[in-house]
Amino acid sequence: MCGIVGIVGASPVAEQIVESLRRLEYRGYDSAGVATLENGRLTRVRAEGKLKNLAAKLQEHPLKGAVGIGHTRWATHGRPTENNAHPHATDRVAVVHNGIIENFRELREELTARGHVFKTETDTEVVAHLVTDEMQKGHSARDAVAAALPRLRGAFALAFIFNGEPDLLIGARQGAPLAVGWGEGEMYLGSDALALAPFTNTITYLDDGDWVVLTPKGAQFFDASGLPARRAKVQTQASAFLVDKGNHRHFMAKEIHEQPEVVGRTLAHYLDMSSGAVRLPFELPFDPKTLTRITISACGTAYYAGLIAKYWFERYARLPVEIDVASEFRYRDAPMVDGGLMIVVSQSGETADTLAALRYAKEQGQHILSVVNVQTSTIARESDVVAATLAGPEIGVASTKAFTCQLAVLACLAVGFGSARGALDATREAELVADLISMPGLMAEAFKREPQIEALARDLAKAKDVLYLGRGTNYPLALEGALKLKEISYIHAEGYAAGELKHGPIALIDEAMPVIVLAPFDAVFEKTVSNMQEVAARGGKIVLIGDARAKHESAVPFFATIAMPDMAPDFAAIPYAVPVQMLAYHTAVVMGKDVDQPRNLAKSVTVE
Ligand code: G6P
């Protein structure tokens, strides 16, 4: 995950920037760079590999400017070369970026047609040219950024400095974190409070969609619509802790909000963003073409990730999938075809039942692929291949970001297997990869519904029972939604396949029963409408989580609708997980529950 640092002050900043970048090394990176203004002109030093390479180059060519930006790059678009390293610059502006600019191809074509010349393989370079283009129209640096930001799609954080503007540093945040640090005659930008800890403990976190103009004297904040905004200063103790809550009340809230960034990072590990193809970061010890079946086993939320993946492996790789919770699978004496593939999914990599299922499958001659977040865990060590989720440490007991990262990895595997088996042609693979690349941006969009979800949570908090319904991949997500609500609010909740409603749960429905329906406008939507009619006819309170067409086409009386952006249906379960998680979170907060450490639950279950 890329790291961003920016400083605007009165004395040379390059050394401080490198010091701060060192504190972001934990995020993982493969090249680094710094830009400052020397005698008012933009100057850059960049290096492949670790920070010591950058530091050595800076010793040879010290940078003197008192305003600067620095970056550790974790390659997504384009190889980790010096040329692709940030900052990227034109003769007007230099920029560093964390995240993905989804529409970079369109923008690059548009700007190339207007005479801009691109020198790198990165998505970031379009940002530098877009801002330059606005400046060439006569806009000030600040107005150019304001005009450029709404044209960028995706989840990102950005920091800019400008030729001839020694007192100006601009930052922007949309779906990837960015914080402002307050100093004496010096102001800072950083990916997190840790990066800023050597300079200050007084921090302002940008809200999603915010941008900020920094001078040595202070900061002016603007919201997504460009209006001035007030953002609070907070005191952090980041220097002492590697993991802190940022400006969130709970780890769970922080982890929900980190998802665009960590899902983007995870996708970048498995996809070639430039060519639009799956590129697995490991050799497989088997040929996907020879597989006849996949078995998936896991517990809890990880099991639901596996259940969603079953749909993807079947649809894209044309492979039958058998899936079971690990505590059942391990004792079933399940017959397995020799040379088959077992996929185990686990955040911690230590869950006792999942480990036992893995060992059983190994004895049965299966190849073992594990999708794990802790790469040093027992499950990882005992697997033939480890497909890492790059969610970072998950502290909240209720899994959120590990879940969506598991989905991201499993989706990449399903598409990769599909193309290896000839079940997907290159065009379809590229379409699916483009859909996956849009996931972080769509998740960031979903955050805009948070105030509405918070209000809805006040109603949900009064319920005794809640039903979640969905079809296709939204059926396992309904199960996950019910689990999340149960885990942290202790409200009884059940998830059902919408088509099963008539076979039992409909008996529960009355005026007191909220029914949460996860239904984008997809191929099975009309069937779900019939199920919603059945609920409405019995007075149930329907909460629709769906897109604008789903709302418009259904003619059902809704108690509330949570509008999701339009998206291709294939991987909709990934962004739809966000409102589902936020609803459980806010309900538990309204009820005053211990969100991060719910009663009776453990983060890592190492007993049967
Ligand atoms: C516990 C946690 C859940 C998690 C499950 C499986 O129940 O509270 O959040 O989904 O274990 O854990 P794993 O580490 O294997 O994903």
CSV table of C-alpha atoms and ligand atoms in Angstrom, one decimal, residues 299-302 346-349 351 397 399 487 602-603 605, ligand 1:
chain,number,residue,atom,x,y,z
A,299,CYS,CA,-15.6,-20.9,9.7
A,300,GLY,CA,-17.8,-17.9,10.4
A,301,THR,CA,-17.4,-14.9,8.1
A,302,ALA,CA,-14.6,-16.6,6.2
A,346,SER,CA,-9.1,-17.9,7.3
A,347,GLN,CA,-8.3,-14.4,8.5
A,348,SER,CA,-6.2,-15.5,11.4
A,349,GLY,CA,-4.8,-18.7,9.8
A,351,THR,CA,-8.8,-21.4,13.5
A,397,VAL,CA,-13.6,-9.2,16.6
A,399,SER,CA,-14.5,-9.5,10.6
A,487,GLU,CA,-22.4,-10.8,16.7
A,602,ALA,CA,-13.0,-14.4,20.2
A,603,LYS,CA,-11.1,-13.1,17.3
A,605,VAL,CA,-10.8,-19.6,17.7
B,1,G6P,C1,-14.3,-16.1,14.8
B,1,G6P,C2,-14.3,-14.6,14.5
B,1,G6P,C3,-14.9,-14.4,13.2
B,1,G6P,C4,-14.3,-15.2,12.1
B,1,G6P,C5,-14.2,-16.7,12.5
B,1,G6P,C6,-13.2,-17.5,11.6
B,1,G6P,O1,-15.6,-16.6,15.0
B,1,G6P,O2,-15.0,-13.9,15.5
B,1,G6P,O3,-14.9,-13.0,12.8
B,1,G6P,O4,-14.9,-15.1,10.9
B,1,G6P,O5,-13.7,-16.9,13.8
B,1,G6P,O6,-11.9,-17.0,11.8
B,1,G6P,P1,-10.8,-17.0,10.8
B,1,G6P,O7,-9.6,-16.4,11.5
B,1,G6P,O8,-10.5,-18.5,10.5
B,1,G6P,O9,-11.2,-16.3,9.6
